[in-house]
Amino acid sequence: MKDAVALTNLLRERFKQEKIFIYGVSWSSIIGLWLVQEHPELYHAFASSGQMVNTTENDRMGYGLALQHLEEQGDKGRAEELRRNGPPPYRGDNVASPYVAFLDVLNEMMGSMRFSVAVPLIPFFVPEYGYIDKVNHTRGVIESFNAVYPQLENLDSRQQALELDVPVYFFVGRNDINAMASLVEDYYNSLSARDKKLIWLEGGHGLGSAENQDVFFDVMRNQVRLLAG
């Protein structure tokens, strides 16, 4: 959190702004919520896609959906792997492997690339990364996940972040089963904020299609940006 606040203040100073906007995606949406909750004076508004609400409940729901899907597809091998791993939350030195095992299934169900394929590939499309950077990116994601995931076991924004003193914009994929759309809607309904909007998108996790990106940019340009005055 200290690093995020320091970065916020660096941007405020660099662009000579009293406040900035903050946007979180998936796990970074957790940090975004914490920031506007603890330092509302630094931000015009908070926007997110793939908002995480309660990681343990979210992951147990995802695990159940993934196991049901594999059984319906007759994929006995992967279904048995999930049964051996058991439901989340996971504990120990290597929590990434059992998590990715069911997350890959959820991505397939949403028509997205498997997480285990996407993470190693992404850095190879970043020209600023050297070869060692590309390899270390994947290793860093795994090590970071193993360190951070256990710290989120008791996260529940419906209990811990029910009041926010900034406008809030949730972009939610109707078919998102990574960050469960039903949990985001539940949180939105109970949230008290200076202003709030829930914008439904077609598809799954994140902004995804060009159509969803157009919706996002339209809202950010013509609604959110105006909050800066």
XYZ file of C-alpha atoms in Angstrom:
229
model
C 0.000 0.000 0.000
C 2.836 2.403 0.812
C 4.239 1.872 -2.687
C 0.836 2.577 -4.257
C 0.434 5.784 -2.262
C 3.963 6.839 -3.193
C 3.205 6.245 -6.877
C -0.026 8.221 -6.535
C 1.828 11.166 -5.056
C 4.492 10.943 -7.759
C 1.799 11.180 -10.451
C 0.050 14.042 -8.676
C 3.304 15.956 -8.533
C 4.383 15.145 -12.061
C 1.074 16.183 -13.634
C 0.390 18.958 -11.114
C -2.956 17.525 -10.041
C -4.534 17.572 -6.598
C -6.285 14.273 -7.344
C -5.955 11.492 -9.905
C -8.199 8.673 -11.154
C -7.520 5.061 -10.263
C -8.481 1.983 -12.285
C -8.077 -1.604 -11.092
C -8.392 -4.887 -12.980
C -8.971 -8.219 -11.243
C -6.565 -8.496 -8.297
C -5.400 -4.891 -8.688
C -9.026 -3.879 -8.068
C -8.461 -4.968 -4.457
C -5.603 -2.504 -4.096
C -7.696 0.178 -5.782
C -10.484 -0.255 -3.247
C -8.042 -0.084 -0.353
C -6.487 3.097 -1.715
C -9.726 5.036 -2.141
C -10.965 3.747 1.198
C -7.888 4.931 3.102
C -7.013 8.008 1.017
C -10.162 9.354 -0.687
C -8.589 12.827 -0.743
C -6.111 11.641 -3.393
C -8.583 10.344 -5.994
C -11.341 11.754 -8.187
C -12.942 8.329 -8.635
C -12.347 4.585 -8.663
C -13.151 2.391 -11.658
C -12.594 -1.326 -12.078
C -13.262 -4.339 -14.252
C -13.181 -7.870 -12.895
C -13.708 -6.496 -9.387
C -12.687 -8.925 -6.654
C -15.072 -8.936 -3.681
C -14.474 -12.018 -1.537
C -11.601 -14.129 -2.844
C -12.361 -17.275 -0.855
C -16.077 -17.372 -1.724
C -15.242 -16.395 -5.303
C -12.701 -19.196 -5.703
C -14.888 -21.841 -4.121
C -17.653 -20.947 -6.557
C -15.176 -21.095 -9.437
C -13.784 -24.430 -8.304
C -17.283 -25.905 -8.166
C -18.146 -24.637 -11.647
C -14.859 -25.923 -13.087
C -15.287 -29.388 -11.577
C -18.889 -29.611 -12.777
C -17.828 -28.555 -16.292
C -15.056 -31.170 -16.490
C -17.393 -33.912 -15.298
C -20.005 -32.903 -17.878
C -17.333 -32.933 -20.591
C -16.108 -36.361 -19.498
C -12.618 -35.031 -18.766
C -11.917 -37.537 -15.990
C -8.193 -36.791 -15.728
C -8.505 -33.083 -15.015
C -11.582 -33.618 -12.856
C -9.617 -36.040 -10.714
C -6.774 -33.499 -10.447
C -9.211 -30.911 -9.091
C -10.611 -33.430 -6.614
C -7.102 -34.240 -5.385
C -6.368 -30.551 -4.929
C -9.642 -30.009 -3.106
C -11.541 -26.718 -2.945
C -9.889 -23.352 -2.136
C -8.456 -21.641 -0.213
C -5.062 -23.288 -0.657
C -2.214 -23.128 1.806
C 1.457 -24.062 1.748
C 4.491 -23.234 -0.340
C 2.870 -23.745 -3.745
C -0.673 -22.432 -3.914
C -0.365 -21.289 -7.534
C -0.572 -24.783 -9.071
C -3.935 -25.894 -7.631
C -5.364 -22.418 -8.216
C -4.349 -22.357 -11.880
C -5.700 -25.890 -12.358
C -9.298 -24.742 -11.916
C -8.740 -21.184 -13.221
C -7.631 -22.605 -16.580
C -10.964 -24.408 -16.827
C -12.889 -21.222 -16.041
C -10.972 -19.352 -18.752
C -11.846 -22.072 -21.249
C -15.503 -21.777 -20.245
C -15.351 -18.026 -20.882
C -13.604 -18.543 -24.237
C -10.330 -17.076 -22.968
C -6.779 -18.353 -23.191
C -5.646 -20.591 -20.368
C -3.903 -18.664 -17.599
C -1.017 -21.154 -17.706
C -0.507 -20.283 -21.388
C -1.218 -16.544 -21.283
C 1.158 -15.641 -18.440
C 4.324 -17.045 -20.094
C 3.336 -15.592 -23.488
C 2.413 -12.029 -22.486
C 5.964 -10.751 -21.795
C 7.124 -11.844 -25.264
C 4.837 -9.156 -26.738
C 6.401 -6.429 -24.595
C 9.291 -4.874 -26.556
C 10.762 -3.233 -23.453
C 11.504 -6.654 -21.909
C 14.767 -8.433 -22.555
C 14.903 -12.231 -22.688
C 15.759 -12.557 -18.993
C 12.910 -10.170 -18.157
C 10.494 -12.339 -20.141
C 11.500 -15.455 -18.225
C 11.547 -13.708 -14.867
C 8.074 -12.281 -15.492
C 6.481 -15.713 -15.179
C 8.632 -16.661 -12.211
C 7.738 -13.361 -10.546
C 4.001 -13.922 -11.076
C 4.214 -17.358 -9.444
C 6.308 -16.199 -6.494
C 4.122 -13.132 -5.964
C 0.971 -15.248 -6.103
C 2.327 -17.702 -3.538
C 3.109 -14.779 -1.211
C -0.029 -12.670 -1.718
C -2.816 -15.254 -2.125
C -2.776 -16.463 1.508
C -3.078 -12.852 2.690
C -6.429 -12.490 0.892
C -8.176 -15.448 2.508
C -10.324 -13.266 4.772
C -11.013 -10.510 2.251
C -14.664 -9.494 1.983
C -15.337 -6.002 0.662
C -19.022 -6.382 1.524
C -17.977 -6.239 5.159
C -14.711 -4.289 5.013
C -15.354 -1.582 2.400
C -19.050 -0.770 2.525
C -18.569 3.009 2.500
C -16.375 4.876 0.024
C -16.046 8.634 -0.167
C -15.408 8.693 -3.939
C -17.518 7.893 -7.024
C -17.254 4.217 -8.001
C -17.662 2.633 -11.452
C -17.792 -1.156 -11.813
C -17.464 -2.600 -15.338
C -18.792 -6.150 -15.071
C -18.798 -8.933 -17.643
C -22.144 -10.708 -17.550
C -20.420 -14.074 -17.917
C -17.429 -13.375 -15.668
C -16.738 -16.493 -13.597
C -13.196 -15.461 -12.669
C -14.358 -12.469 -10.628
C -17.925 -13.662 -10.137
C -20.386 -11.166 -11.589
C -22.963 -12.174 -8.990
C -20.631 -11.188 -6.136
C -19.825 -7.828 -7.752
C -23.527 -7.077 -8.182
C -24.185 -8.056 -4.571
C -21.394 -5.774 -3.365
C -22.580 -2.921 -5.581
C -26.109 -3.145 -4.159
C -24.854 -2.848 -0.581
C -22.140 -0.251 -1.272
C -22.537 3.325 -0.077
C -20.457 5.711 -2.192
C -20.482 9.370 -3.203
C -21.829 8.113 -6.519
C -21.828 4.657 -8.068
C -22.556 2.978 -11.378
C -22.551 -0.644 -12.479
C -21.920 -0.974 -16.210
C -22.689 -4.402 -17.659
C -20.435 -5.700 -20.426
C -20.896 -8.691 -22.683
C -18.496 -11.567 -22.121
C -16.236 -12.649 -19.303
C -13.303 -11.355 -17.279
C -11.904 -7.901 -18.054
C -12.772 -5.668 -20.982
C -12.213 -8.335 -23.639
C -13.810 -7.338 -26.929
C -13.437 -4.102 -28.888
C -17.124 -3.434 -28.208
C -16.560 -3.578 -24.445
C -13.505 -1.355 -24.754
C -15.613 1.193 -26.636
C -18.146 1.181 -23.785
C -15.348 1.582 -21.253
C -13.703 4.497 -23.049
C -17.046 6.206 -23.611
C -17.918 6.076 -19.905
C -14.423 7.116 -18.834
C -14.297 10.072 -21.265
C -17.856 11.329 -20.980
C -18.700 10.569 -17.351
C -15.716 9.755 -15.155
C -13.320 12.336 -16.558
C -15.843 15.131 -15.953
C -15.479 14.579 -12.217
C -12.139 16.370 -12.404
C -13.996 19.592 -13.235
